[in-house]
Coordinates of C-alpha atoms and ligand atoms in Angstrom, one line a residue:
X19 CA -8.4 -16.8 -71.9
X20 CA -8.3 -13.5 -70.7
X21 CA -7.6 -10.2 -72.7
X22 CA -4.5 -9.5 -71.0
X23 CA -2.2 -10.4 -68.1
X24 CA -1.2 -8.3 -65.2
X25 CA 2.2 -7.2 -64.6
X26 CA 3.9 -5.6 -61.3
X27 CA 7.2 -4.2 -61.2
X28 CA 9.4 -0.8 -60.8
X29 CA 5.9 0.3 -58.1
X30 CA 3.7 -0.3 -61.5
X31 CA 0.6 -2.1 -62.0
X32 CA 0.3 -2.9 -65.9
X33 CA -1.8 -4.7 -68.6
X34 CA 0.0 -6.7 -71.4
X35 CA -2.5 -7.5 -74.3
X36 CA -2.5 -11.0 -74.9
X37 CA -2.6 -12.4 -78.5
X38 CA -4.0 -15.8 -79.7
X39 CA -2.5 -17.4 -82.7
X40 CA -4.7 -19.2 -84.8
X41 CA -3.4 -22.4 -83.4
X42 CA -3.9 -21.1 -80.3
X43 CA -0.5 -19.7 -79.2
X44 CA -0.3 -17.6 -76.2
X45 CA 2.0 -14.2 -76.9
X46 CA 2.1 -11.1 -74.2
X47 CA 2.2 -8.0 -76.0
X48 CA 5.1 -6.1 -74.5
X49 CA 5.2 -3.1 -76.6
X50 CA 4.5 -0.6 -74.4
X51 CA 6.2 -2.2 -71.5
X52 CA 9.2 0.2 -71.3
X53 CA 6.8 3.0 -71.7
X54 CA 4.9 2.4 -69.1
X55 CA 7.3 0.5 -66.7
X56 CA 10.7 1.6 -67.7
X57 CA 11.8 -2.2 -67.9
X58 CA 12.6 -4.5 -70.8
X59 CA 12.9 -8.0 -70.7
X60 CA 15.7 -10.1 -71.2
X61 CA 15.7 -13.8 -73.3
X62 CA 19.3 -15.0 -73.9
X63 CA 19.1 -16.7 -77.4
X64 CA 15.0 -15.6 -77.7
X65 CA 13.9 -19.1 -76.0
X66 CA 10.6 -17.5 -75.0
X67 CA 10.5 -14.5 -77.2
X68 CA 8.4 -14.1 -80.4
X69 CA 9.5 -11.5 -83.1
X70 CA 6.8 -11.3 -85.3
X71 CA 3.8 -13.1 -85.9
X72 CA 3.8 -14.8 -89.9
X73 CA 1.5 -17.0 -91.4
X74 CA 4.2 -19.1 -93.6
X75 CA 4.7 -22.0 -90.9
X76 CA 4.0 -23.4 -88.1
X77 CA 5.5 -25.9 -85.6
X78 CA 4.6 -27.2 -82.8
X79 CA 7.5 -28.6 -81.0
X80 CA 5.7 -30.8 -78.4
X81 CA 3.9 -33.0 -81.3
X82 CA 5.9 -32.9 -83.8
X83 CA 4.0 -30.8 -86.1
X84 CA 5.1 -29.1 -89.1
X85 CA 2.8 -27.4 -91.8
X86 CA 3.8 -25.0 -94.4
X87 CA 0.8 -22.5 -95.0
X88 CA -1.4 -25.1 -93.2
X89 CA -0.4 -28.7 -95.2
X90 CA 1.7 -31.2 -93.5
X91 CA 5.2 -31.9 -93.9
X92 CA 4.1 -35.4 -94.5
X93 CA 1.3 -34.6 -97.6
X94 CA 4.0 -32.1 -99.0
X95 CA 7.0 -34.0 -99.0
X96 CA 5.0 -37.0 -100.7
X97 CA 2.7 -35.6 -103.2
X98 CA 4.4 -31.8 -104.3
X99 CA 7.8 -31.0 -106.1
X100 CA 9.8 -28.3 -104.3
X101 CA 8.7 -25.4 -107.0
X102 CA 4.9 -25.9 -106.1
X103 CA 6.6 -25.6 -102.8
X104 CA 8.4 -22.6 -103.5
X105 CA 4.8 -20.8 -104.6
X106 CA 3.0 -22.2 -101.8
X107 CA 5.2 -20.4 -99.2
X108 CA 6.0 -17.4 -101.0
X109 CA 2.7 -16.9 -102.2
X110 CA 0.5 -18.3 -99.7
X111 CA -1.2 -21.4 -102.0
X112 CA -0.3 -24.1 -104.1
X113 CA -0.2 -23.0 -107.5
X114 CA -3.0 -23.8 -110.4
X115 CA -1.4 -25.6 -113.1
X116 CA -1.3 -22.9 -115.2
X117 CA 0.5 -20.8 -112.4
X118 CA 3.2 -23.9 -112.2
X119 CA 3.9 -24.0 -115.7
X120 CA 4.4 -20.0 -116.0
X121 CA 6.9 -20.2 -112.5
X122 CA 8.7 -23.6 -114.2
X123 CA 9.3 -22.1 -117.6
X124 CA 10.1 -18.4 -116.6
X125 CA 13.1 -20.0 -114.3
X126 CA 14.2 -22.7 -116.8
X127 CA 15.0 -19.2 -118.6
X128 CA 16.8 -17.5 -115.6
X129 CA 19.4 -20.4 -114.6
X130 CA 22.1 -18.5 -116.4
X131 CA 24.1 -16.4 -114.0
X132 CA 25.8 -12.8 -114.8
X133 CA 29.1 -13.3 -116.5
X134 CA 30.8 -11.5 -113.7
X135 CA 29.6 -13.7 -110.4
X136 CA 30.8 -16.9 -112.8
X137 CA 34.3 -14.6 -112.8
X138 CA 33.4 -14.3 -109.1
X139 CA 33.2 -17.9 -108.4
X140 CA 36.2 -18.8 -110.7
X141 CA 38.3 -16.3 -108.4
X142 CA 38.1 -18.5 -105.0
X143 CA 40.9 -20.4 -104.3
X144 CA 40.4 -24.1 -104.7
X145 CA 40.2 -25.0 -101.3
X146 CA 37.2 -22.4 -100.2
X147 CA 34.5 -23.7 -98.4
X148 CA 31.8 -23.9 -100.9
X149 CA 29.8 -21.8 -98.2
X150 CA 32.0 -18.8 -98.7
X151 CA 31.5 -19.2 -102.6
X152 CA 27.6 -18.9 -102.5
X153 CA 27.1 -16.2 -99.8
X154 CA 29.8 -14.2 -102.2
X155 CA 28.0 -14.4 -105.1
X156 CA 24.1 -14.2 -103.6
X157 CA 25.6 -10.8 -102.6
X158 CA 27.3 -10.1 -105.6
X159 CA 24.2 -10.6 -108.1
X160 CA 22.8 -7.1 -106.3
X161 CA 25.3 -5.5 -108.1
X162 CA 23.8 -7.2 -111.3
X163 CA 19.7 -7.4 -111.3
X164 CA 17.6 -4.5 -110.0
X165 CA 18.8 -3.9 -106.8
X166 CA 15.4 -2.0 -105.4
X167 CA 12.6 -4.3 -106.1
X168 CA 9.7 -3.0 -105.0
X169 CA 8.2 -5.6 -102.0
X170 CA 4.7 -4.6 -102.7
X171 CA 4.6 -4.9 -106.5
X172 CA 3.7 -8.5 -107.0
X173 CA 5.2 -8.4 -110.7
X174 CA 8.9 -7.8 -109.3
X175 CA 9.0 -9.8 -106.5
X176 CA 7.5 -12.7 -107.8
X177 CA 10.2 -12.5 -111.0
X178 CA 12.8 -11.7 -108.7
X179 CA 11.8 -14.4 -106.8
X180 CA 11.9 -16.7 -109.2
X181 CA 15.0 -15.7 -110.7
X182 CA 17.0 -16.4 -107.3
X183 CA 15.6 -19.3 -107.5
X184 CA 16.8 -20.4 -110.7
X185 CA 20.5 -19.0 -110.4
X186 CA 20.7 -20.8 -106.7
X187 CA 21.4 -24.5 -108.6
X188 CA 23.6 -22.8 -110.9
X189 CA 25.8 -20.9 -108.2
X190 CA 25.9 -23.7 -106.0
X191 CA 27.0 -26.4 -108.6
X192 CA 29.6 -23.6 -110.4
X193 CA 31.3 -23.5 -106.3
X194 CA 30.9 -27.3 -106.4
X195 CA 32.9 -27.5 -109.7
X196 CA 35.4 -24.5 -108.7
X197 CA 36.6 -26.2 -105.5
X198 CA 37.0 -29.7 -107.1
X199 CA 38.9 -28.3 -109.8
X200 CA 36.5 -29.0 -112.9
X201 CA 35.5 -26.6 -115.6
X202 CA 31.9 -25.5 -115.3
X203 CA 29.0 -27.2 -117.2
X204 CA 26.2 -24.9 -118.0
X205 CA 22.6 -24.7 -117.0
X206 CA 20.2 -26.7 -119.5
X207 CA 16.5 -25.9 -120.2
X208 CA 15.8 -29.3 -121.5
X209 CA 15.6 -31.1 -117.8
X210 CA 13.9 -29.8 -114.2
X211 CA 15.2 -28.3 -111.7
X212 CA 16.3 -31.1 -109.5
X213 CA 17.7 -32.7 -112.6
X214 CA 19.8 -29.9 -114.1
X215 CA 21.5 -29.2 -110.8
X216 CA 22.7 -32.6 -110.7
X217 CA 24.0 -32.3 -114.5
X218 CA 25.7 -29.2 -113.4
X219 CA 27.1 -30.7 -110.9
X220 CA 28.0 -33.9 -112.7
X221 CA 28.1 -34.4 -116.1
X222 CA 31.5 -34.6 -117.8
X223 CA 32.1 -33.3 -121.3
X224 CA 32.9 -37.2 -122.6
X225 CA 30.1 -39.0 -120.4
X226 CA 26.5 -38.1 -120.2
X227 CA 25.1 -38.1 -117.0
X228 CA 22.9 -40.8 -115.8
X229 CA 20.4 -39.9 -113.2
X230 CA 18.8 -42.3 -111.3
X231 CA 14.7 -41.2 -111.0
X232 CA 15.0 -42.3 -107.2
X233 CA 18.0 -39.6 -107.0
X234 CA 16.2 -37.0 -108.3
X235 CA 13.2 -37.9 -106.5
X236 CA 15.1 -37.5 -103.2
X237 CA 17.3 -34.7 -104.0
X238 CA 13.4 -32.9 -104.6
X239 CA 12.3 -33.8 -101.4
X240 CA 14.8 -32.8 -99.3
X241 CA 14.7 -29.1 -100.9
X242 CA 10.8 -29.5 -99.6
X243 CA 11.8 -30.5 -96.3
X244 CA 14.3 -27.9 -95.7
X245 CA 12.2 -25.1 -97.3
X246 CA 11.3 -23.3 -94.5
X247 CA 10.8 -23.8 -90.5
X248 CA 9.5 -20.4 -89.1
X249 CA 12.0 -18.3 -87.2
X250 CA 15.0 -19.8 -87.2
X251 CA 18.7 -18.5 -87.1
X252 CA 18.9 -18.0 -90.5
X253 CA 15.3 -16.9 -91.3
X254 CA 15.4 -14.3 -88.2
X255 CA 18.5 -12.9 -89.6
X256 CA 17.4 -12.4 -93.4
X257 CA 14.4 -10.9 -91.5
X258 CA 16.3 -8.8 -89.5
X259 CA 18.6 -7.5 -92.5
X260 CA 15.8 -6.7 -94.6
X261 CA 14.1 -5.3 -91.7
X262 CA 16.4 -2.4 -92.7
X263 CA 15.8 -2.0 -96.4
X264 CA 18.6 -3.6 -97.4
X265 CA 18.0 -5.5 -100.9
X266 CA 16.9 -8.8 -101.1
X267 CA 20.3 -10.5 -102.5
X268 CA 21.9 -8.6 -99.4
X269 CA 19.5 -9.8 -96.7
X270 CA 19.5 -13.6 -98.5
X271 CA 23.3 -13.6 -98.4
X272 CA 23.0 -13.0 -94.8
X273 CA 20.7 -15.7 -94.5
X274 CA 23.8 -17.8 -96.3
X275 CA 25.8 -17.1 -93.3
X276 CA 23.7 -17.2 -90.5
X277 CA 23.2 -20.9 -92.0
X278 CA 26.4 -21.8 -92.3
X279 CA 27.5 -22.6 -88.6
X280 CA 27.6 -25.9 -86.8
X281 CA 25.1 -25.4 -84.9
X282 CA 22.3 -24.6 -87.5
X283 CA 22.6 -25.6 -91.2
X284 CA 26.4 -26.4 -90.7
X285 CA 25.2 -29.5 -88.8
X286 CA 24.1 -31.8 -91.7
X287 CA 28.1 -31.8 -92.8
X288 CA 29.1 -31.8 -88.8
X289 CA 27.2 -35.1 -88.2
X290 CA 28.3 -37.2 -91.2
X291 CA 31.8 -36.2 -89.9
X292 CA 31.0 -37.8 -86.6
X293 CA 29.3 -40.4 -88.2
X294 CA 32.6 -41.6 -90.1
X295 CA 34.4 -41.0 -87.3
X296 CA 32.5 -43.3 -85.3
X297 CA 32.9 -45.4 -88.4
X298 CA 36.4 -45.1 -88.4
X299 CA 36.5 -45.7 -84.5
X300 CA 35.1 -49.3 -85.0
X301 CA 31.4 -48.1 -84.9
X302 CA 30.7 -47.8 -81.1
X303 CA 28.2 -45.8 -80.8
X304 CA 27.6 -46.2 -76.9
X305 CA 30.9 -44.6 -76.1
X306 CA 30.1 -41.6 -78.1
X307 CA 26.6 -41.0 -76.5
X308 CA 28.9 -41.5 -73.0
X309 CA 31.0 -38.4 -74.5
X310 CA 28.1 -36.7 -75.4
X311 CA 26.4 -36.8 -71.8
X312 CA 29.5 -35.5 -70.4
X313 CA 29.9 -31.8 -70.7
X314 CA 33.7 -31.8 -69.8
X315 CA 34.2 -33.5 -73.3
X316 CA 32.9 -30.3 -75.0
X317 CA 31.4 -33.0 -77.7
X318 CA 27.6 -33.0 -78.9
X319 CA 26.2 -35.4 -80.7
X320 CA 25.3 -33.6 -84.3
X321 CA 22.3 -34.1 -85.6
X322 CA 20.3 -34.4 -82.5
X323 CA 18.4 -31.8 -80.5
X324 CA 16.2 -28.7 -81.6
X325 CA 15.2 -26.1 -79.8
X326 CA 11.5 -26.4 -81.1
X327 CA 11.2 -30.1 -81.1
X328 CA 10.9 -31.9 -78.0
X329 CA 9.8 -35.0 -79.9
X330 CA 10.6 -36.2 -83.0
X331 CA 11.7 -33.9 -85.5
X332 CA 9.3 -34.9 -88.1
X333 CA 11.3 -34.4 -91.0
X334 CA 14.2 -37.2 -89.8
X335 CA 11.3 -39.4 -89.9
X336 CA 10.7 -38.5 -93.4
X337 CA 14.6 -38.6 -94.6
X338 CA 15.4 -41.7 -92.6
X339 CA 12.4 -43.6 -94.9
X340 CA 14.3 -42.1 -97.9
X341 CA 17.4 -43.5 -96.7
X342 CA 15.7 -46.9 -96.2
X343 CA 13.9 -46.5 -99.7
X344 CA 16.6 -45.4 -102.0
X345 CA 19.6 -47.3 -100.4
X346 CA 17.8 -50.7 -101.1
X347 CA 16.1 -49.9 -104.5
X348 CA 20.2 -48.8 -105.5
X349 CA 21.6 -51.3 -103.8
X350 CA 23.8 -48.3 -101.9
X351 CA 25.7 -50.3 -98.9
X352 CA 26.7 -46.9 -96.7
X353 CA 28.2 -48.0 -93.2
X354 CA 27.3 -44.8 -92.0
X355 CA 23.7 -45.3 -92.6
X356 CA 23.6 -48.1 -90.1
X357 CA 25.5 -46.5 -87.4
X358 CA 23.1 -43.4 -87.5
X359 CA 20.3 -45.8 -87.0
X360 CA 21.9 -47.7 -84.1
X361 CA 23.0 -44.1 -82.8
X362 CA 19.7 -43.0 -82.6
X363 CA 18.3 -46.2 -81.2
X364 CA 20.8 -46.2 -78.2
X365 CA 20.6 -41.8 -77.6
X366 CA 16.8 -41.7 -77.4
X367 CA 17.0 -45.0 -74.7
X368 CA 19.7 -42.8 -72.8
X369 CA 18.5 -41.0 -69.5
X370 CA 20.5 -37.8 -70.4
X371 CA 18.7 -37.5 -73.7
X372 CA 15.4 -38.4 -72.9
X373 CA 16.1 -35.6 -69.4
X374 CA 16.3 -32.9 -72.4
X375 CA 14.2 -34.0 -74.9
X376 CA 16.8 -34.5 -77.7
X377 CA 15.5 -36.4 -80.9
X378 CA 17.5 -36.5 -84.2
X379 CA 16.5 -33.1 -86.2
X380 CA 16.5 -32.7 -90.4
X381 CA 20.4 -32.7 -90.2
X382 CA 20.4 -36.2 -88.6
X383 CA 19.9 -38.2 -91.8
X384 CA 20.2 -35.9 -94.6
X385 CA 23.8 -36.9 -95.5
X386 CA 23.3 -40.4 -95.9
X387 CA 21.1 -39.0 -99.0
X388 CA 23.5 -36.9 -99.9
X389 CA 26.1 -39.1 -100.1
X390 CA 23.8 -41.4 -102.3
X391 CA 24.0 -39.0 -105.0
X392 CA 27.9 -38.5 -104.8
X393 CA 27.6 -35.0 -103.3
X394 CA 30.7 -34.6 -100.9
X395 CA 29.9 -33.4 -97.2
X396 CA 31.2 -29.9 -97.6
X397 CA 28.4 -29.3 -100.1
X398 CA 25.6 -30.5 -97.4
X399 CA 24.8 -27.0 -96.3
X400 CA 24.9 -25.4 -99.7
X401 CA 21.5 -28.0 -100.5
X402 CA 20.2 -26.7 -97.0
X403 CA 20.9 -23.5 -98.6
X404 CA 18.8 -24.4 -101.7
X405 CA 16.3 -25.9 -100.1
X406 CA 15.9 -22.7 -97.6
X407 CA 15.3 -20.3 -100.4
X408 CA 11.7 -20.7 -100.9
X409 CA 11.6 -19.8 -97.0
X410 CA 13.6 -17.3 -96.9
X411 CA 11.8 -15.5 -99.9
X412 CA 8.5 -15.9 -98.0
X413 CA 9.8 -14.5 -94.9
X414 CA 11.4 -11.3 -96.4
X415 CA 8.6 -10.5 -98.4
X416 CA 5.8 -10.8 -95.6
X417 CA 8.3 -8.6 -93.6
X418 CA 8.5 -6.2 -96.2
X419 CA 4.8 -6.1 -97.0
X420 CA 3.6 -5.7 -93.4
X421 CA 2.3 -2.7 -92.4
X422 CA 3.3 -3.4 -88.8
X423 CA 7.3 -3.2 -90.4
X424 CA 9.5 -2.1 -88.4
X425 CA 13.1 -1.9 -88.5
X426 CA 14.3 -4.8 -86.1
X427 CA 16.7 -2.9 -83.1
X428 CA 16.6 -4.9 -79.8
X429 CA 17.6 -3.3 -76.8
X430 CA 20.4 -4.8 -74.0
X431 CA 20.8 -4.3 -70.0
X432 CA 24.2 -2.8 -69.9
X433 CA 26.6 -4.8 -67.7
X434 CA 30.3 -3.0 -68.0
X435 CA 31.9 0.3 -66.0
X436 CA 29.7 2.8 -64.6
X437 CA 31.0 6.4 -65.6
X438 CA 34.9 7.3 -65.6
X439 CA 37.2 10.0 -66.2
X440 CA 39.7 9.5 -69.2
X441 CA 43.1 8.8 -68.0
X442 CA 46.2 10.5 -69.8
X443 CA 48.8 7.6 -71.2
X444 CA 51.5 8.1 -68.9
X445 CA 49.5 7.9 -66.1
X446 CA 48.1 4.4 -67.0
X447 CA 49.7 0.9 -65.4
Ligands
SDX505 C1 18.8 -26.8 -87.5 O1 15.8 -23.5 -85.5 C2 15.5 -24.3 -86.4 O2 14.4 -24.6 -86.8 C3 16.8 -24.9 -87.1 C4 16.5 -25.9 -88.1 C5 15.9 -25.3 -89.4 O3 15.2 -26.1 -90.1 O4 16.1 -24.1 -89.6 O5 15.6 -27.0 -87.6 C6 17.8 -26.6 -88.6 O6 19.6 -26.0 -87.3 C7 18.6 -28.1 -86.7 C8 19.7 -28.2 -85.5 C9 21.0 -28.6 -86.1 N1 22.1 -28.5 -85.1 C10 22.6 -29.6 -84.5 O7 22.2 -30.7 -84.8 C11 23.8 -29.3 -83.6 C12 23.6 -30.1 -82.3 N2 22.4 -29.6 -81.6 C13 22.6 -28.6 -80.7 O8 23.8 -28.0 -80.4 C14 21.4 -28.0 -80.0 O9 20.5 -29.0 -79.8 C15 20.7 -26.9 -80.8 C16 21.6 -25.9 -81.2 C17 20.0 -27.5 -82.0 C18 19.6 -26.3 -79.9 O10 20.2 -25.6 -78.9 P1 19.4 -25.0 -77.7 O11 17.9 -25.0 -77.9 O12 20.0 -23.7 -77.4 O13 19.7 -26.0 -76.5 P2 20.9 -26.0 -75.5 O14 22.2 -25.8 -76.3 O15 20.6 -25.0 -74.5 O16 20.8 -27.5 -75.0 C19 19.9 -27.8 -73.9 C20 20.6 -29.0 -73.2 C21 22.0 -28.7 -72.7 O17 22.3 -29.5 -71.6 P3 22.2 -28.8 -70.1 O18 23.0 -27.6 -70.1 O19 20.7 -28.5 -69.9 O20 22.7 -29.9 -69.2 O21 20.7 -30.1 -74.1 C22 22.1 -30.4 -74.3 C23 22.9 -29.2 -73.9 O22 24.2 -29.5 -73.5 N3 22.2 -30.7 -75.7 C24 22.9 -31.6 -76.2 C25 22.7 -31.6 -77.6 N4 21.9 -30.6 -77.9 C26 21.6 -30.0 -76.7 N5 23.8 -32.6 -75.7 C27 24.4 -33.4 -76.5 N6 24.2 -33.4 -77.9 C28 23.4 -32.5 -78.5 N7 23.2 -32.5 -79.8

């Protein structure tokens, strides 16, 4: 490979640096480019353009590959639980056993959240989106903890961390609760983390909650699967807020939103929706993949496509085996398990999708589990949300800690009216 790649343009004759990941990703350094040319470069939606380099995760699209800090999705998802997760991205390695122990007990003490942002959550009208509860109060609790952490003590990020952590169940089953209309229950030391969310979310005061190990066991790995996947939407804008200064609660809270739409974390509740639609419609799946192949009908199947993975998104593999595992072992009958299944079988045999290279991604599946555990489908993205932490954490931090930070300010090619004279009201028409 050479050391750079020539450029000619504007009467110029450039070099652009060319950097090699370590798995051998190509990336042309363009910072000097306007400098030395004048030009930018323009990338609608940043298909081709990288805005950092990290060493959290990496993907590679064309297999089918992800590895958090090097392991495999696969390894991960089978033999960790999501808070050796949590330390493996944030701090780069799984942790000792000593190091788990300290991270598990320090946030079975921090699952309380500030008296005001329960206030705060009790204040949303019933019928909020449960979305618009949690990015509230992620924002809110900077008015409550130590706003300035200091990124490159390890001391306050790693207990800020791990308090964020700990209050994320505890917000998320508190909107849960508000927009159903039940009283809160409160966080409880004695059980782990995947556990006590689901006795938050469930328990009533007159009937102890039963949780099936296989529940638990799932709810755990989805959190792993959806703990963190580079640069995406969300990540790139918690990157891009904190790329400012802005405080951590501030720049996850952003994160919350970015997640949040249809097209990105919003898609896990989209696609059950279309799935019991389909459902509803008599389960014929071929007329919705006709729909779906026809742009006119503005309709897209949810659940499918990525713009990283042309193959397989490796973690639908992963959820789907869940599906399989935990349905039978409960004896679950969903209908909308075996319409997903049929879906898929019929969209990846389809010209159209197999033309663009559209697979079912994390949010394909992830409901069916979901729904296992009687979580309602406007609560999907809120667990995408939980399950994101970790990532998010990891990204802000290695933006806030690298010495090549800068704050994030892309430039534009300005399309609208070329200069004008200001025209007086009464002689406008
Ligand atoms: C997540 O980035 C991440 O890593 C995200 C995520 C993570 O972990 O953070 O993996 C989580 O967000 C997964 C994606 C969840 N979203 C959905 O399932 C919504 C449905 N999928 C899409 O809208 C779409 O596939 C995206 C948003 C995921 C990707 O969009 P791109 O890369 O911008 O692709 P595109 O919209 O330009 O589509 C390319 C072509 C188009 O057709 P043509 O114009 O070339 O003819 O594929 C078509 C699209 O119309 N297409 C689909 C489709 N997705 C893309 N057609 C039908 N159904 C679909 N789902």
């Amino acid at each position: 490979m050479s050391e750079a790649a020539k450029l000619s343009v504007n009467g110029k004759e450039i070099e652009l640096p060319i950097l090699v990941g370590t798995e051998n990703e190509v990336g042309l350094d363009i910072s000097k480019l306007r400098a030395s040319t004048g030009c930018i470069t323009l990338d609608e939606g940043y298909v081709n353009t990288g805005s950092t380099a990290s060493a959290i995760t990496f993907l590679d699209g064309e297999e089918g590959v992800l590895r958090y800090r090097g392991y495999p999705i696969e390894q991960l998802a089978e033999h960790a639980d999501f808070i050796e997760i949590a330390h493996l991205l944030m701090h780069g390695e799984l942790p000792t056993q000593t190091q788990l122990t300290e991270m598990q007990s320090t946030m079975r003490f921090e699952r309380t959240i500030p008296p005001a942002i329960v206030k705060l959550i009790a204040s949303f009208p019933q019928q909020a989106h449960p979305m618009a509860i949690v990015m509230a109060a992620v924002a809110g609790l900077s008015a409550h903890h130590l706003e300035r952490i200091d990124p490159a003590d390890p001391k306050q990020v790693a207990e800020a961390s791990a308090r964020l952590l700990a209050e994320m169940p505890t917000i998320a089953a508190y909107a849960y609760r508000r927009t159903t209309g039940q009283d809160f229950v409160e966080p409880t030391k004695d059980l782990d983390y995947c556990r006590n969310f689901l006795h938050m979310m469930f328990s009533q005061p007159d009937k102890p909650l039963e949780i099936a190990d296989e529940l638990a066991e799932a709810l755990d790995m989805l959190l792993i699967v959806h703990a963190d996947h580079e640069q995406n939407c969300s990540t790139s804008t918690v990157r891009m807020v904190g790329s400012s200064d802005a405080n951590l609660y501030a720049s996850i809270s952003a994160g919350v939103a970015a997640l949040w739409g249809p097209l990105h974390g919003g898609a896990n509740e989209a696609c059950v929706n279309m799935l019991e639609m389909i459902h509803a419609d008599g389960g014929d799946v071929a007329k919705y993949v006709e729909m779906a192949r026809k742009k006119e009908n503005n309709f897209r199947l949810m659940g499918f496509g990525h713009r990283v993975y042309k193959s397989y998104d490796p973690r639908a593999k992963i959820v789907e085996a869940a599906c399989k595992k935990v349905l039978a072992k409960l004896k679950i009958e969903d209908p909308i398990f075996p319409i997903a299944q049929e879906l898929e079988r019929v969209a990846v045999t389809d010209q159209y999708f197999i033309d663009r290279n559209l697979y079912p991604n994390v949010d394909f599946y992830s409901g069916v589990l979901y729904r296992a555990m009687g979580i309602p489908s406007n609560m999907f993205t809120v667990l995408f949300a939980m399950g994101r932490l970790p990532g998010w954490l990891a990204h802000w931090i290695e933006m806030r800690t690298s010495p090549e930070k800068r704050i994030c300010r892309p430039r534009q090619i300005y399309t609208g009216e070329t200069e004008r004279n200001f025209v007086p009201i009464e002689k406008r028409s």
